[in-house]
Short mmCIF file of C-alpha atoms and ligand atoms in Angstrom, two decimals:
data_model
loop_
_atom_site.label_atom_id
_atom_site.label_comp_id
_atom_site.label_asym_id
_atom_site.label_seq_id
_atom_site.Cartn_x
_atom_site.Cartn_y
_atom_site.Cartn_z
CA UNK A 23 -17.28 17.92 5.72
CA UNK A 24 -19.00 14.65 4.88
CA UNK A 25 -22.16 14.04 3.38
CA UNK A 26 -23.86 10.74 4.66
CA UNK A 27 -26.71 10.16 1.96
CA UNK A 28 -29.47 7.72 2.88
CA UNK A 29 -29.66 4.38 2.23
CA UNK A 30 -31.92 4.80 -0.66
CA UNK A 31 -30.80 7.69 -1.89
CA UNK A 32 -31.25 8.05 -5.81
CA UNK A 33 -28.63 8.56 -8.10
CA UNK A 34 -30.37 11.61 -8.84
CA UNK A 35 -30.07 13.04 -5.71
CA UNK A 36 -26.41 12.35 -5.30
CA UNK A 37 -25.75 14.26 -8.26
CA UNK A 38 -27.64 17.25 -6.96
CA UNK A 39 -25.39 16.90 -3.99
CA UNK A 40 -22.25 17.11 -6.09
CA UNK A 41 -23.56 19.86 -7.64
CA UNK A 42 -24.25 21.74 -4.80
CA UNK A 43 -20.37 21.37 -3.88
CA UNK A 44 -19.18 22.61 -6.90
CA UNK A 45 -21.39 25.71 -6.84
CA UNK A 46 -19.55 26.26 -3.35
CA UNK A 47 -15.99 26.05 -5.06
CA UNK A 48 -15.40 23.01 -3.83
CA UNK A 49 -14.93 19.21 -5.27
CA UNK A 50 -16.97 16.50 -3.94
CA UNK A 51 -15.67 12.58 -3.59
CA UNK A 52 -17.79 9.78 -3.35
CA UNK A 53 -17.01 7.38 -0.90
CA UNK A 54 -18.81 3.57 -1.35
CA UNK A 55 -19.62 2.16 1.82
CA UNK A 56 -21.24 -1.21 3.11
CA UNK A 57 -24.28 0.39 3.94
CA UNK A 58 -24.80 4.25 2.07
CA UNK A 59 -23.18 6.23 -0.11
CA UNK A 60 -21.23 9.15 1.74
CA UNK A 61 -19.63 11.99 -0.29
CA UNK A 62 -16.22 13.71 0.73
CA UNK A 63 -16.03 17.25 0.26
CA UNK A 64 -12.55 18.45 -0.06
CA UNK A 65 -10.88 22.15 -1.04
CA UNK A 66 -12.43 23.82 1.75
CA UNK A 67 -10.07 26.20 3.42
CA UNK A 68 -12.15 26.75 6.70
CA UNK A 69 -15.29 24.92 8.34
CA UNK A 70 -18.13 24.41 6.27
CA UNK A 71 -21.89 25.41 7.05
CA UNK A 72 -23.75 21.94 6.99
CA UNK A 73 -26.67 23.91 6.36
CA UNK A 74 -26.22 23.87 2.72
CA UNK A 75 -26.98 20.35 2.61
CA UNK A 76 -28.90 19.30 5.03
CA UNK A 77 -32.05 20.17 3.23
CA UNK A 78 -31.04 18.59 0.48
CA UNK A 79 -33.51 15.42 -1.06
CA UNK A 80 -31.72 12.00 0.03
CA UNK A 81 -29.06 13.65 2.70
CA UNK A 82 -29.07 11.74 5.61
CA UNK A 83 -26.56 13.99 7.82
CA UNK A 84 -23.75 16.17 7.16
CA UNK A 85 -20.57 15.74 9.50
CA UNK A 86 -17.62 17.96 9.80
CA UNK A 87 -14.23 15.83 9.54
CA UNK A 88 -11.13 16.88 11.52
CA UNK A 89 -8.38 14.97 9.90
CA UNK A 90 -6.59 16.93 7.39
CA UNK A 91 -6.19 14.15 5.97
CA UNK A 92 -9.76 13.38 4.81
CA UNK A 93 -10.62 11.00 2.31
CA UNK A 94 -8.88 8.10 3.68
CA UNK A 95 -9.79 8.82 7.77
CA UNK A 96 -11.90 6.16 9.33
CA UNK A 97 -13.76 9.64 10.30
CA UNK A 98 -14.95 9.50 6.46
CA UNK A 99 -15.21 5.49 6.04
CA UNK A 100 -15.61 3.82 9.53
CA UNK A 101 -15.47 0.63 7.61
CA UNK A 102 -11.84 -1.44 6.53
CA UNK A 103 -11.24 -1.29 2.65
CA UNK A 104 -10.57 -4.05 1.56
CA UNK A 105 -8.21 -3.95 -1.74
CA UNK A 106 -9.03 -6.59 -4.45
CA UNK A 107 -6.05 -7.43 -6.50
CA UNK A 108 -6.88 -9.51 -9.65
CA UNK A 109 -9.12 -11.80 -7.54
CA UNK A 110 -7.11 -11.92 -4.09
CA UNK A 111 -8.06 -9.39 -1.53
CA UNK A 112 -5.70 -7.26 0.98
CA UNK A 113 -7.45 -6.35 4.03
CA UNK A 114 -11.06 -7.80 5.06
CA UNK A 115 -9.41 -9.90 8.11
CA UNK A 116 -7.04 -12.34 6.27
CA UNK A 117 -3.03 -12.42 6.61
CA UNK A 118 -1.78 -11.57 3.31
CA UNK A 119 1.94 -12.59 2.81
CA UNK A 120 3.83 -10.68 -0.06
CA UNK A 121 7.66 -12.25 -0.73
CA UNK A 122 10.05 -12.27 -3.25
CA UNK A 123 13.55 -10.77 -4.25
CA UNK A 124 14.86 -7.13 -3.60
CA UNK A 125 15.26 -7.15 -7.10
CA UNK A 126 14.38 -9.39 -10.60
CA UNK A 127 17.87 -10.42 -11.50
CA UNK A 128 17.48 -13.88 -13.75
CA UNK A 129 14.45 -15.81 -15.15
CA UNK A 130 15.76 -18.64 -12.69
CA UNK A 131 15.93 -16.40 -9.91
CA UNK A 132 12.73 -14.65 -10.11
CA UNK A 133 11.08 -18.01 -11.07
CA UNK A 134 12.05 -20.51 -8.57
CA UNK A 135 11.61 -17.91 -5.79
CA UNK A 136 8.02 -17.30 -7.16
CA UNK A 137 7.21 -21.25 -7.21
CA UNK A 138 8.79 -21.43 -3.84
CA UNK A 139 7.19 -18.62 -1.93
CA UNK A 140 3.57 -20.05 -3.60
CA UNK A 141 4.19 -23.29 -2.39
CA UNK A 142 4.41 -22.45 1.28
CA UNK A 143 1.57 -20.05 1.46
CA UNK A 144 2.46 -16.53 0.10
CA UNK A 145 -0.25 -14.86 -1.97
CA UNK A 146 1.51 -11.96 -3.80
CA UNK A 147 4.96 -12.01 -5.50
CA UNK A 148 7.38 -8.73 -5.03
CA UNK A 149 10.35 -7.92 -7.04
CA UNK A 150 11.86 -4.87 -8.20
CA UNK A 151 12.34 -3.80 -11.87
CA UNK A 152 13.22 0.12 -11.09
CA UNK A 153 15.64 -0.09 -7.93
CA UNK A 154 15.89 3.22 -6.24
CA UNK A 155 19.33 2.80 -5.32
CA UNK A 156 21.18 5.08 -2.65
CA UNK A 157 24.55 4.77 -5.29
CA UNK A 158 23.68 5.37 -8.93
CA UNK A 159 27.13 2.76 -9.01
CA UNK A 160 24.84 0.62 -7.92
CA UNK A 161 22.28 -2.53 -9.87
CA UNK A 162 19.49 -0.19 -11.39
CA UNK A 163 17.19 -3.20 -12.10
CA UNK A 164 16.63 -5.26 -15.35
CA UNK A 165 14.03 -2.81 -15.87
CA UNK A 166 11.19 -3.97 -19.24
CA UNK A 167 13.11 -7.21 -18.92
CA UNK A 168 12.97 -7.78 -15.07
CA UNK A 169 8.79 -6.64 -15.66
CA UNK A 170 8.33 -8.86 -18.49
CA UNK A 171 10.45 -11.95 -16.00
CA UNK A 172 7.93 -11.08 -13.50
CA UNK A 173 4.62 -11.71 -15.48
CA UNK A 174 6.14 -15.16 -16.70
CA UNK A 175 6.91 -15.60 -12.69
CA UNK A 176 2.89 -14.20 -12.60
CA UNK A 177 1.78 -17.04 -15.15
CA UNK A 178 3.59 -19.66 -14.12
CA UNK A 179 2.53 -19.31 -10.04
CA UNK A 180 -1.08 -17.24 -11.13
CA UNK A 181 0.62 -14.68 -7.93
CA UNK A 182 -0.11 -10.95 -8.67
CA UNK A 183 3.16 -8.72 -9.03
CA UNK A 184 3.67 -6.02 -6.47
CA UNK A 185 6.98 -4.11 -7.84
CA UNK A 186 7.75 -0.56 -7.61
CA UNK A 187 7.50 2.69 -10.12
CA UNK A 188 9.90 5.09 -9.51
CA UNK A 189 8.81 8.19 -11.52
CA UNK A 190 6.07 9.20 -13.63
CA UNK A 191 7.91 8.66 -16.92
CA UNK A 192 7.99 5.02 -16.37
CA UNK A 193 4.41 4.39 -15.11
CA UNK A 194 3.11 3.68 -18.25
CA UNK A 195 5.22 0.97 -18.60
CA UNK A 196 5.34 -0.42 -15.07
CA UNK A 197 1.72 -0.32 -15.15
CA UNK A 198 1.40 -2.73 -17.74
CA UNK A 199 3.03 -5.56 -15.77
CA UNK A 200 2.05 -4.58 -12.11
CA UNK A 201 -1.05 -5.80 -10.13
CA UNK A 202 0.08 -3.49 -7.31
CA UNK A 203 2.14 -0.65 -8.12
CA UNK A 204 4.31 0.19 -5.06
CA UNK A 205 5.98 3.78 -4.32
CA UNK A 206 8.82 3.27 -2.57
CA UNK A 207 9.96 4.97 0.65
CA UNK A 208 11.99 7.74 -1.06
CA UNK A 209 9.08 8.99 -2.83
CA UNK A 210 6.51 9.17 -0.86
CA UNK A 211 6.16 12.67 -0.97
CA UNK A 212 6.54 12.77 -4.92
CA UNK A 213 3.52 14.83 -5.68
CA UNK A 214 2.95 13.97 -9.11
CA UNK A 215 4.01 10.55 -8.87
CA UNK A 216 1.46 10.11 -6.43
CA UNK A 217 -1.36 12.26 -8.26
CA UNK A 218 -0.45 9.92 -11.31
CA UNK A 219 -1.03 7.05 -9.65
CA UNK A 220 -4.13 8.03 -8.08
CA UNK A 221 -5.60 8.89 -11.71
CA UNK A 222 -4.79 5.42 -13.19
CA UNK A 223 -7.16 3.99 -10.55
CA UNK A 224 -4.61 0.39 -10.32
CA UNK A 225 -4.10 -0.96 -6.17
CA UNK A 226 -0.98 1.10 -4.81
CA UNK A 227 1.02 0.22 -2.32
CA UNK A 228 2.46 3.37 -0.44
CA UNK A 229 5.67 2.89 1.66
CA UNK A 230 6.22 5.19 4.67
CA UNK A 231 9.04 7.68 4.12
CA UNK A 232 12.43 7.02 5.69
CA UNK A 233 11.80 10.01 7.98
CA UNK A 234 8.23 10.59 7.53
CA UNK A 235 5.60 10.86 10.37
CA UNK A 236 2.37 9.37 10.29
CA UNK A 237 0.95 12.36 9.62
CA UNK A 238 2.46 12.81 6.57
CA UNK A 239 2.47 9.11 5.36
CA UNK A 240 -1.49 9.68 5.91
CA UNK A 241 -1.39 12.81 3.94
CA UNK A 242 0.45 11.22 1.12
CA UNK A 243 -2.28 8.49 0.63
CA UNK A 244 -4.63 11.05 0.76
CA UNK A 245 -2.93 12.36 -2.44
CA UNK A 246 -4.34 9.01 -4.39
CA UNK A 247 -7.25 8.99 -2.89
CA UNK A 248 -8.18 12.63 -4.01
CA UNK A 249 -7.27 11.36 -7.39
CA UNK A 250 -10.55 8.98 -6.83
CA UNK A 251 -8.05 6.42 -6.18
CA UNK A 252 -8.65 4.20 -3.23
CA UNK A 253 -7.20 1.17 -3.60
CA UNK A 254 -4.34 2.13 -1.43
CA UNK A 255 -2.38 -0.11 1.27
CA UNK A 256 0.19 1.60 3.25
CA UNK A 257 3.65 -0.75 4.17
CA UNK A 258 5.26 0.04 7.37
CA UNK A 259 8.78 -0.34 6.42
CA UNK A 260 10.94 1.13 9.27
CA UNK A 261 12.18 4.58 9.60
CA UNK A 262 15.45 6.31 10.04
CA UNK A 263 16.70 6.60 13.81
CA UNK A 264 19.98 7.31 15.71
CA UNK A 265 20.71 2.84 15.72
CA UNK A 266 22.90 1.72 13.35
CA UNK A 267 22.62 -2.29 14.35
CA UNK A 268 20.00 -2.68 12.73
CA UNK A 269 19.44 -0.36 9.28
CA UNK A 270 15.84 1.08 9.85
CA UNK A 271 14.07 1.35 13.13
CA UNK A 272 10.87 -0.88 12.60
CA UNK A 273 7.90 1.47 13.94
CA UNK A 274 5.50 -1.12 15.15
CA UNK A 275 3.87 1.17 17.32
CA UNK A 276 2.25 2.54 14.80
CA UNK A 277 0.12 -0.32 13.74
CA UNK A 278 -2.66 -0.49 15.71
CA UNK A 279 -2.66 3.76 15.95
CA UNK A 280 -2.91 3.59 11.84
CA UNK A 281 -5.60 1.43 12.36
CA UNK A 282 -7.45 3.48 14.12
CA UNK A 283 -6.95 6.88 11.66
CA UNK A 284 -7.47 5.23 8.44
CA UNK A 285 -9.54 2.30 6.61
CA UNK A 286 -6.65 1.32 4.70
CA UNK A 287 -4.94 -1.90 4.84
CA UNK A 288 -1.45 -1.89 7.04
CA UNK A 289 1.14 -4.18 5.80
CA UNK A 290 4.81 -4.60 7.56
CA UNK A 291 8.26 -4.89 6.22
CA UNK A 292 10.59 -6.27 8.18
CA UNK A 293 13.43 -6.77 5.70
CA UNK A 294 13.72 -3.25 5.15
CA UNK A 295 12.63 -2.56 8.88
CA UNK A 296 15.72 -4.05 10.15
CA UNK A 297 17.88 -4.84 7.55
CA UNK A 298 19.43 -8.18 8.99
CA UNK A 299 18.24 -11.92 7.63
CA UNK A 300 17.99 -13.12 10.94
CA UNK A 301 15.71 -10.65 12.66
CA UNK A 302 13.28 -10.87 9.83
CA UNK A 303 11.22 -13.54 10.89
CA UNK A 304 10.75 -12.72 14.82
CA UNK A 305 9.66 -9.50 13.82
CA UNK A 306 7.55 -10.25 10.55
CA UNK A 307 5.73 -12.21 13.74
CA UNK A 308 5.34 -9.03 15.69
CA UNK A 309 3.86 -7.42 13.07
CA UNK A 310 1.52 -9.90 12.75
CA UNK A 311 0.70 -9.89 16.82
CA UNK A 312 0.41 -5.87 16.24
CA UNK A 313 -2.29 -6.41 14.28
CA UNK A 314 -1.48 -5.54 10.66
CA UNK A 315 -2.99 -7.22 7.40
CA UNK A 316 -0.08 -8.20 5.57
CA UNK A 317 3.89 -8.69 5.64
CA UNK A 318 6.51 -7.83 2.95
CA UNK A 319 9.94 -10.05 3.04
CA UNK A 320 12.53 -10.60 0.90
CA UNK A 321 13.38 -13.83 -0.45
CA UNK A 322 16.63 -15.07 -2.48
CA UNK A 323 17.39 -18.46 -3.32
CA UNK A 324 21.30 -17.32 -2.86
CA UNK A 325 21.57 -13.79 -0.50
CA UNK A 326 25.17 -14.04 -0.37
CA UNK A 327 24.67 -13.78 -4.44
CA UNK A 328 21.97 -11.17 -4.35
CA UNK A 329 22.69 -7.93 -6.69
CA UNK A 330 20.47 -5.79 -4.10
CA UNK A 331 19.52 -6.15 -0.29
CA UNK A 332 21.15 -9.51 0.40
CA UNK A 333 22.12 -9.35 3.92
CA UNK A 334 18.02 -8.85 4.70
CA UNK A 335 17.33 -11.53 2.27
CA UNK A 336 15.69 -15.02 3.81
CA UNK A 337 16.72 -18.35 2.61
CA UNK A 338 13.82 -20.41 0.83
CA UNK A 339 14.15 -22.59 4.72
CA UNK A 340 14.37 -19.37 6.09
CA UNK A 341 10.83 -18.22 4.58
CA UNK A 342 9.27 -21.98 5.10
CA UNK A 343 10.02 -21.15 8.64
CA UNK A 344 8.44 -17.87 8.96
CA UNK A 345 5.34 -19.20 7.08
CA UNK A 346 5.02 -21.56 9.59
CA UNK A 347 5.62 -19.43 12.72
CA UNK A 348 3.44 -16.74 10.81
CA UNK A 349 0.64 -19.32 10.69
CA UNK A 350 0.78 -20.01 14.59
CA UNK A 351 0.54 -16.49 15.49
CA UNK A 352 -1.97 -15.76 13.47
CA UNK A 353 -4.13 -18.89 13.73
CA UNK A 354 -3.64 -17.86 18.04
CA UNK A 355 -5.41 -14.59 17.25
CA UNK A 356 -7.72 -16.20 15.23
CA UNK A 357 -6.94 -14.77 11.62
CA UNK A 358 -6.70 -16.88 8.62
CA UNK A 359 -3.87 -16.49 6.25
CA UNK A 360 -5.14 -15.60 2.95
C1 PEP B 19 12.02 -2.34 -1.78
O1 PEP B 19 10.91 -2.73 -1.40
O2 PEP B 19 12.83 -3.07 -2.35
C2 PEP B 19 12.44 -0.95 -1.43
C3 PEP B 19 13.33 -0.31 -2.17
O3 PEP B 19 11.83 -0.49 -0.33
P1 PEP B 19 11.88 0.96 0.39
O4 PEP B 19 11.30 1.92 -0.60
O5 PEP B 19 11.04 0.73 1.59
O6 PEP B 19 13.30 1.24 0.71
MN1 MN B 20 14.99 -4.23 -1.04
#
């Protein structure tokens, strides 16, 4: 159930509303829009009777919702969020680019990757810290280090940090350095990670799960968001199939359908989505004809050196190519790169 409140609706009477939920058992979220306030009612088990509020001062309408997932449907918030990330924005119409390395692995690295994606257009710098690794035999990250080599990367290029917490223990920490806090594809259904993240109220960006559905990639945001948390992106990133050319099967298809579920921002991996260097850039162009609002590559200024993910990893020509191509298609459907 949603509550639309009027336009003018007094703080007062939103409170009365929110009281009224949690005399029913139930827990009421407030949901900012352009125009009105609207308040989310989650915890229901079965239908609830919009008579309880309809006669309430300053209610407007009350709507049943049929997603299960609720809080983050367009059903809820027919409007785009757009996330604000220490004075950029993600979403709102714009191309946002994110690049960088796999993973931090030098001060020179992570630094002249940083300067180099900023000067040909990218807007937020990625690098990992905590690696999720497949092989514990593998690079781990430089962990504090590789965070504190990203916020000199962050001061020298003034790009906001996306890099990604693995568990709650860390967060803390990781939250200290990151602009966006990313959860990677193997734990997107890690409950508390997910709840902890929503409470600390910082821009996430939520990976779909190697084998997840949209369903449940939807449900997981809606974790955050019930958390009051909804500065949330969600990052296509490819999904596990029966092909082994390439090592994820990009889901494209999915972009303009996510649109249409959820107000969130959709960004696209392609590095991840296919794994090799060289399909990176015709598909990071896809995305962008698909209709998402940002793309995630992988940058290295040597991949054939690269600790983690080199074979995906684009060449600084490599990524002043796909800028440029990126700026075609986009500028052809008429959206600016941020
Ligand atoms: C990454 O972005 O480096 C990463 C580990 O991604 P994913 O969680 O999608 O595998
Ligand atoms: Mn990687």
């Amino acid at each position: 159930m949603l509550i639309m409140m009027q336009s003018d609706a007094s703080r007062e009477q939103i409170d009365r509303v929110c009281e009224r939920i949690r005399e029913l058992g139930l827990t009421p979220n407030e949901i900012p829009g352009a125009m009105r306030l609207a308040i989310g009612i989650t915890g229901n088990k079965g239908p609830v009777d919009p008579a309880h509020f309809t006669r309430l001062a300053g209610v407007q309408d009350a709507v049943p919702v049929s997603r299960p997932y609720k809080l983050v449907s367009r059903e809820v918030k027919p409007e785009s969020t757009v996330v604000e990330i220490a004075g950029r924005r993600l979403g709102g119409g714009a191309l946002a680019v994110i690049a960088g390395p796999c993973s931090v692995e030098s001060k020179e690295q992570v630094l002249a990757t940083a300067r180099h994606v900023r000067e040909h257009g990218a807007s937020f710098l990625r690098g990992g810290a905590f690696k999720p690794r497949t092989s514990p035999y593998d690079f781990q990250g430089l962990r504090e280090e590789g965070l504190m080599l990203l916020a000199e990367a962050r001061e020298a290029t003034g790009l906001p940090i996306v890099t990604e917490v693995k568990d709650t223990e860390t967060l803390p920490l990781v939250a200290r350095y990151a602009d966006v806090l990313q959860i990677g594809a193997r734990n997107m259904q890690n409950y508390s990670l997910l709840e902890a993240v929503g409470a600390l109220g910082k821009p996430v960006m939520l990976k779909r799960g190697l084998a997840s559905t949209v369903k449940e990639w939807l449900m997981a945001a809606e974790y955050v968001a019930a958390r009051g948390n909804y500065q949330v992106i969600l990052c296509e990133r490819g999904i596990r199939t029966f092909e082994t050319l390439t090592r994820n099967t990009l889901d494209l298809g999915v972009v303009p359908l996510v649109r249409g579920l959820t107000h969130l921002p959709i960004v696209v991996d392609p590095s991840h989505g296919t794994g090799v260097a060289q399909a990176v850039g015709p598909m990071a162009r896809a995305a962008v004809a698909a209709g998402c609002d940002g793309v995630m590559v992988e940058v290295h200024p040597r991949p054939e050196n690269a600790l983690s993910d080199g074979p995906q990893a684009l060449t600084f020509d490599m990524f002043a190519q796909v800028m440029d191509d990126l700026r075609k298609v986009a500028g052809a459907l008429g959206q600016p790169v941020a």
